[in-house]
Amino acid sequence: MTCHEMRDLMGPYVDDDLPIETRRRVEAHLLVCRDCAWESQTLHIARQHLRENLGEVVASDAFRARTLGRLLSDNPHVSEPEAPAVDPAQYRLPIRM
Amino acid sequence: MTPDPYEARLVARFRDGDVRALETLFDRYADRALGLAVRLTETREDAEEVAQEAFVRAFRHARTLEGTPTGGFGPWLFAIVRNLAADKRRQLRLPTLSLSAPGAEHLAEDGPTPAEEVLRRAERAALLSALDGLPEEWKTVLTLCDLLDVPHAEAAQVLGRSPAAAKSLHYRARRALRDAYAQTWGEEP
């Protein structure tokens, strides 16, 4: 494998999105090419730092309540689904006391 | 791209008037829609406003159009978030993101030592600064794919590109972020 071929495979490799055989070829190349190994490692690190530092945004309860309230008023056609009519006889056991 | 069948059923049930389908769809996307808005706007307040309006428009679209929104509810919603965030930035005439993005002020009581926390904050500030300097499209693809775990096929719909083009854009964006991050980090005192 050449560095030129690696260029197209680097993104999928960092995303762990390559078939096993291609992945093995990529890793064999990384063992012998310092430039591509540096590229791969630094992209991994950038991705990891991004996820660790900026990864989690949690919607607050206030935002959820406010937005749901607005959605409900904007969609007056929605309502609680009606419970199916229940016939008490369906729960009667077929035994005689 | 074929929408997720479960999600398509939720959209159909919402259209038929089931409030629980609306709530479930909202729950599925609340954090991610807000997460994207946070990365593409200046303040948390702007982000919440953008995310809320995006939900309203996405549900209107789901209610009034025949069939599921093309490609699914999520990509449609994210595309609206992106457009509204761009409008918001134009209104304010500001670049995206501030260094005081949400989360930095919340410190766990039994968390890192003060020195570790200083390092973490500096690292975070450098990352935000690096991300801030990227073109909006790159920032969007990084946020969708790396932070919100949106598949490339769905990110492609949000960006109006083919999946292959979205993957390529993602790779270029990640390289650019790495280079900008290294530069910003190197400039820290």
Tab-separated table of C-alpha atoms in Angstrom:
chain	number	residue	atom	x	y	z
A	1	MET	CA	0.000	0.000	0.000
A	2	THR	CA	1.211	3.503	-0.814
A	3	CYS	CA	0.765	6.784	1.063
A	4	HIS	CA	-1.395	7.972	-1.824
A	5	GLU	CA	-3.800	5.041	-1.344
A	6	MET	CA	-3.764	5.697	2.385
A	7	ARG	CA	-5.123	9.187	1.823
A	8	ASP	CA	-8.542	7.816	0.862
A	9	LEU	CA	-8.548	5.214	3.605
A	10	MET	CA	-7.370	7.358	6.518
A	11	GLY	CA	-10.806	8.810	7.350
A	12	PRO	CA	-12.630	5.453	7.348
A	13	TYR	CA	-9.715	3.920	9.290
A	14	VAL	CA	-9.934	6.534	12.049
A	15	ASP	CA	-13.700	5.964	12.142
A	16	ASP	CA	-13.153	2.187	12.348
A	17	ASP	CA	-15.192	1.856	9.188
A	18	LEU	CA	-13.015	-0.427	7.047
A	19	PRO	CA	-13.420	-4.124	6.164
A	20	ILE	CA	-11.041	-6.297	8.180
A	21	GLU	CA	-8.782	-7.126	5.244
A	22	THR	CA	-8.361	-3.468	4.247
A	23	ARG	CA	-7.817	-2.542	7.862
A	24	ARG	CA	-4.981	-5.071	8.103
A	25	ARG	CA	-3.347	-3.628	4.993
A	26	VAL	CA	-3.660	-0.121	6.430
A	27	GLU	CA	-2.114	-1.202	9.719
A	28	ALA	CA	0.730	-2.953	7.915
A	29	HIS	CA	1.457	0.323	6.133
A	30	LEU	CA	1.264	2.324	9.360
A	31	LEU	CA	3.955	0.106	10.859
A	32	VAL	CA	6.434	1.128	8.193
A	33	CYS	CA	5.402	4.720	7.393
A	34	ARG	CA	6.018	7.364	10.037
A	35	ASP	CA	4.150	10.101	8.167
A	36	CYS	CA	0.939	8.093	7.845
A	37	ALA	CA	1.284	6.800	11.405
A	38	TRP	CA	1.576	10.395	12.623
A	39	GLU	CA	-1.435	11.393	10.534
A	40	SER	CA	-3.506	8.532	11.907
A	41	GLN	CA	-2.526	9.073	15.531
A	42	THR	CA	-3.083	12.817	15.516
A	43	LEU	CA	-6.494	12.418	13.873
A	44	HIS	CA	-7.431	9.858	16.531
A	45	ILE	CA	-6.309	12.287	19.227
A	46	ALA	CA	-8.214	15.215	17.688
A	47	ARG	CA	-11.372	13.126	17.532
A	48	GLN	CA	-10.924	11.874	21.090
A	49	HIS	CA	-10.310	15.375	22.476
A	50	LEU	CA	-13.323	16.698	20.635
A	51	ARG	CA	-15.573	14.041	22.132
A	52	GLU	CA	-14.133	14.314	25.627
A	53	ASN	CA	-14.231	18.085	25.832
A	54	LEU	CA	-17.269	19.116	23.847
A	55	GLY	CA	-19.207	15.918	23.508
A	56	GLU	CA	-22.113	16.175	25.853
A	57	VAL	CA	-24.910	18.685	25.669
A	58	VAL	CA	-27.915	17.778	27.765
A	59	ALA	CA	-31.220	19.522	27.291
A	60	SER	CA	-32.389	20.925	30.615
A	61	ASP	CA	-35.757	20.007	32.092
A	62	ALA	CA	-36.831	23.633	31.625
A	63	PHE	CA	-35.966	23.530	27.916
A	64	ARG	CA	-37.768	20.218	27.518
A	65	ALA	CA	-40.888	21.453	29.290
A	66	ARG	CA	-40.928	24.750	27.384
A	67	THR	CA	-40.425	23.131	23.996
A	68	LEU	CA	-42.902	20.317	24.614
A	69	GLY	CA	-45.463	22.887	25.747
A	70	ARG	CA	-44.983	24.828	22.540
A	71	LEU	CA	-45.179	21.670	20.438
A	72	LEU	CA	-48.421	20.644	22.094
A	73	SER	CA	-50.009	24.040	21.548
A	74	ASP	CA	-48.779	24.033	17.940
A	75	ASN	CA	-50.237	20.576	17.313
A	76	PRO	CA	-53.757	20.660	18.746
A	77	HIS	CA	-54.631	17.485	16.835
A	78	VAL	CA	-52.583	15.319	19.246
A	79	SER	CA	-54.071	13.797	22.372
A	80	GLU	CA	-53.641	10.851	24.702
A	81	PRO	CA	-54.491	7.619	22.862
A	82	GLU	CA	-57.808	6.162	24.015
A	83	ALA	CA	-57.529	3.050	26.127
A	84	PRO	CA	-59.146	0.065	24.371
A	85	ALA	CA	-62.532	-0.918	25.741
A	86	VAL	CA	-62.161	-3.820	28.149
A	87	ASP	CA	-64.723	-6.544	28.574
A	88	PRO	CA	-64.468	-7.807	32.197
A	89	ALA	CA	-65.548	-11.234	30.987
A	90	GLN	CA	-62.242	-11.732	29.210
A	91	TYR	CA	-60.448	-11.966	32.553
A	92	ARG	CA	-62.840	-14.611	34.005
A	93	LEU	CA	-61.117	-17.919	34.627
A	94	PRO	CA	-62.830	-20.971	33.170
A	95	ILE	CA	-63.144	-22.744	36.559
A	96	ARG	CA	-66.061	-23.329	38.854
A	97	MET	CA	-65.759	-22.885	42.608
B	1	MET	CA	-31.681	6.806	2.487
B	2	THR	CA	-34.564	4.803	3.949
B	3	PRO	CA	-35.859	6.233	7.221
B	4	ASP	CA	-35.688	4.107	10.349
B	5	PRO	CA	-38.963	2.073	10.315
B	6	TYR	CA	-39.608	2.705	14.018
B	7	GLU	CA	-39.192	6.433	13.481
B	8	ALA	CA	-41.416	6.336	10.409
B	9	ARG	CA	-44.116	4.692	12.547
B	10	LEU	CA	-43.699	7.377	15.198
B	11	VAL	CA	-44.150	10.089	12.575
B	12	ALA	CA	-47.268	8.324	11.242
B	13	ARG	CA	-48.698	7.981	14.751
B	14	PHE	CA	-47.950	11.640	15.475
B	15	ARG	CA	-49.780	12.580	12.292
B	16	ASP	CA	-52.717	10.479	13.493
B	17	GLY	CA	-52.798	12.484	16.702
B	18	ASP	CA	-50.859	10.346	19.211
B	19	VAL	CA	-49.258	12.650	21.772
B	20	ARG	CA	-46.894	9.916	22.957
B	21	ALA	CA	-45.399	9.649	19.481
B	22	LEU	CA	-44.687	13.377	19.567
B	23	GLU	CA	-43.071	13.073	23.006
B	24	THR	CA	-40.985	10.070	21.950
B	25	LEU	CA	-39.710	11.795	18.823
B	26	PHE	CA	-38.885	14.876	20.855
B	27	ASP	CA	-37.012	12.799	23.450
B	28	ARG	CA	-35.018	11.010	20.763
B	29	TYR	CA	-33.691	14.272	19.377
B	30	ALA	CA	-33.797	16.856	22.188
B	31	ASP	CA	-30.149	16.507	23.268
B	32	ARG	CA	-28.766	16.170	19.752
B	33	ALA	CA	-30.728	19.034	18.218
B	34	LEU	CA	-29.678	21.254	21.097
B	35	GLY	CA	-26.106	19.925	20.847
B	36	LEU	CA	-25.885	20.969	17.207
B	37	ALA	CA	-27.464	24.350	17.953
B	38	VAL	CA	-24.987	24.961	20.795
B	39	ARG	CA	-22.063	24.410	18.424
B	40	LEU	CA	-23.487	26.656	15.715
B	41	THR	CA	-24.677	29.626	17.773
B	42	GLU	CA	-23.117	32.079	20.169
B	43	THR	CA	-24.950	31.527	23.432
B	44	ARG	CA	-26.940	28.815	25.161
B	45	GLU	CA	-29.979	31.067	25.003
B	46	ASP	CA	-29.669	31.381	21.211
B	47	ALA	CA	-29.136	27.634	20.932
B	48	GLU	CA	-32.296	26.836	22.891
B	49	GLU	CA	-34.282	29.308	20.824
B	50	VAL	CA	-32.980	27.792	17.588
B	51	ALA	CA	-33.567	24.201	18.733
B	52	GLN	CA	-37.091	24.944	19.915
B	53	GLU	CA	-38.050	26.676	16.674
B	54	ALA	CA	-36.499	23.818	14.688
B	55	PHE	CA	-38.664	21.289	16.532
B	56	VAL	CA	-41.775	23.351	15.866
B	57	ARG	CA	-41.001	23.538	12.142
B	58	ALA	CA	-39.994	19.888	11.877
B	59	PHE	CA	-43.251	18.727	13.475
B	60	ARG	CA	-45.250	21.088	11.248
B	61	HIS	CA	-43.530	19.564	8.263
B	62	ALA	CA	-44.183	16.040	9.529
B	63	ARG	CA	-47.852	16.901	10.128
B	64	THR	CA	-48.607	18.539	6.825
B	65	LEU	CA	-46.642	16.553	4.279
B	66	GLU	CA	-47.661	13.192	2.924
B	67	GLY	CA	-45.255	10.427	3.856
B	68	THR	CA	-42.312	10.650	6.227
B	69	PRO	CA	-39.987	13.636	5.826
B	70	THR	CA	-37.519	12.594	3.130
B	71	GLY	CA	-34.768	10.509	4.644
B	72	GLY	CA	-36.213	10.638	8.152
B	73	PHE	CA	-37.120	13.061	10.874
B	74	GLY	CA	-33.581	13.512	12.262
B	75	PRO	CA	-31.778	14.793	9.157
B	76	TRP	CA	-34.712	17.091	8.463
B	77	LEU	CA	-34.599	18.470	11.986
B	78	PHE	CA	-30.802	18.935	11.917
B	79	ALA	CA	-31.012	20.738	8.575
B	80	ILE	CA	-33.552	23.154	10.087
B	81	VAL	CA	-31.312	23.697	13.116
B	82	ARG	CA	-28.442	24.485	10.784
B	83	ASN	CA	-30.474	26.985	8.749
B	84	LEU	CA	-31.907	28.721	11.791
B	85	ALA	CA	-28.472	28.937	13.401
B	86	ALA	CA	-27.133	30.548	10.231
B	87	ASP	CA	-30.002	33.075	10.354
B	88	LYS	CA	-29.236	33.794	13.988
B	89	ARG	CA	-25.570	34.388	13.236
B	90	ARG	CA	-26.476	36.693	10.374
B	91	GLN	CA	-28.793	38.669	12.664
B	92	LEU	CA	-26.056	39.065	15.230
B	93	ARG	CA	-23.265	39.390	12.668
B	94	LEU	CA	-21.080	37.306	14.899
B	95	PRO	CA	-18.869	34.312	14.312
B	96	THR	CA	-20.002	31.055	15.899
B	97	LEU	CA	-19.251	29.818	19.407
B	98	SER	CA	-17.953	31.525	22.464
B	99	LEU	CA	-15.213	30.308	24.731
B	100	SER	CA	-17.682	30.230	27.603
B	101	ALA	CA	-19.774	27.469	26.051
B	102	PRO	CA	-22.045	25.514	28.387
B	103	GLY	CA	-20.583	22.835	30.552
B	104	ALA	CA	-17.333	24.549	31.491
B	105	GLU	CA	-18.877	26.023	34.607
B	106	HIS	CA	-20.091	22.699	35.966
B	107	LEU	CA	-17.375	21.037	37.989
B	108	ALA	CA	-17.912	17.714	39.684
B	109	GLU	CA	-17.221	17.882	43.423
B	110	ASP	CA	-15.101	14.735	43.466
B	111	GLY	CA	-13.645	15.433	40.021
B	112	PRO	CA	-10.186	16.473	38.905
B	113	THR	CA	-7.675	18.421	40.959
B	114	PRO	CA	-7.473	22.197	40.414
B	115	ALA	CA	-4.363	21.752	38.253
B	116	GLU	CA	-6.096	19.140	36.123
B	117	GLU	CA	-9.119	21.372	35.871
B	118	VAL	CA	-7.004	24.316	34.682
B	119	LEU	CA	-5.452	22.080	32.042
B	120	ARG	CA	-8.836	20.759	30.987
B	121	ARG	CA	-10.266	24.250	30.663
B	122	ALA	CA	-7.283	25.399	28.632
B	123	GLU	CA	-7.618	22.357	26.400
B	124	ARG	CA	-11.320	22.977	25.990
B	125	ALA	CA	-10.760	26.667	25.230
B	126	ALA	CA	-8.144	25.753	22.624
B	127	LEU	CA	-10.515	23.238	21.032
B	128	LEU	CA	-13.391	25.696	20.959
B	129	SER	CA	-11.164	28.332	19.495
B	130	ALA	CA	-9.953	25.901	16.829
B	131	LEU	CA	-13.502	24.815	16.025
B	132	ASP	CA	-14.643	28.421	15.956
B	133	GLY	CA	-12.196	29.219	13.201
B	134	LEU	CA	-13.463	26.512	10.849
B	135	PRO	CA	-15.979	27.125	8.050
B	136	GLU	CA	-19.578	26.491	9.092
B	137	GLU	CA	-19.908	23.384	6.921
B	138	TRP	CA	-16.861	21.772	8.524
B	139	LYS	CA	-18.080	22.631	11.988
B	140	THR	CA	-21.453	21.121	11.150
B	141	VAL	CA	-20.033	17.837	9.885
B	142	LEU	CA	-17.708	17.521	12.905
B	143	THR	CA	-20.557	18.205	15.297
B	144	LEU	CA	-22.924	15.793	13.590
B	145	CYS	CA	-20.504	12.915	13.048
B	146	ASP	CA	-17.999	13.195	15.904
B	147	LEU	CA	-20.119	14.663	18.688
B	148	LEU	CA	-23.648	13.488	17.933
B	149	ASP	CA	-22.788	10.143	16.290
B	150	VAL	CA	-24.960	10.886	13.285
B	151	PRO	CA	-24.113	8.448	10.442
B	152	HIS	CA	-22.465	9.884	7.330
B	153	ALA	CA	-25.545	9.084	5.227
B	154	GLU	CA	-27.734	11.270	7.452
B	155	ALA	CA	-25.117	13.996	7.763
B	156	ALA	CA	-25.001	14.028	3.965
B	157	GLN	CA	-28.707	14.877	3.866
B	158	VAL	CA	-28.247	17.704	6.350
B	159	LEU	CA	-25.390	19.087	4.273
B	160	GLY	CA	-27.068	18.528	0.913
B	161	ARG	CA	-24.217	16.324	-0.312
B	162	SER	CA	-23.681	12.706	-1.300
B	163	PRO	CA	-22.585	10.287	1.472
B	164	ALA	CA	-19.158	9.949	-0.168
B	165	ALA	CA	-18.779	13.729	-0.298
B	166	ALA	CA	-19.865	13.995	3.354
B	167	LYS	CA	-17.214	11.442	4.374
B	168	SER	CA	-14.552	13.297	2.462
B	169	LEU	CA	-15.663	16.603	3.970
B	170	HIS	CA	-15.590	15.040	7.436
B	171	TYR	CA	-12.014	13.877	6.956
B	172	ARG	CA	-10.873	17.282	5.687
B	173	ALA	CA	-12.678	18.992	8.567
B	174	ARG	CA	-11.030	16.732	11.124
B	175	ARG	CA	-7.605	17.424	9.677
B	176	ALA	CA	-8.288	21.149	9.715
B	177	LEU	CA	-9.453	20.963	13.324
B	178	ARG	CA	-6.342	19.047	14.320
B	179	ASP	CA	-4.069	21.617	12.664
B	180	ALA	CA	-5.954	24.579	14.125
B	181	TYR	CA	-6.040	22.926	17.544
B	182	ALA	CA	-2.307	22.268	17.483
B	183	GLN	CA	-1.694	25.867	16.480
B	184	THR	CA	-4.012	27.319	19.141
B	185	TRP	CA	-2.683	24.988	21.825
B	186	GLY	CA	0.846	25.973	20.883
B	187	GLU	CA	-0.064	29.628	21.349
B	188	GLU	CA	-1.394	29.114	24.880
B	189	PRO	CA	0.840	30.843	27.440
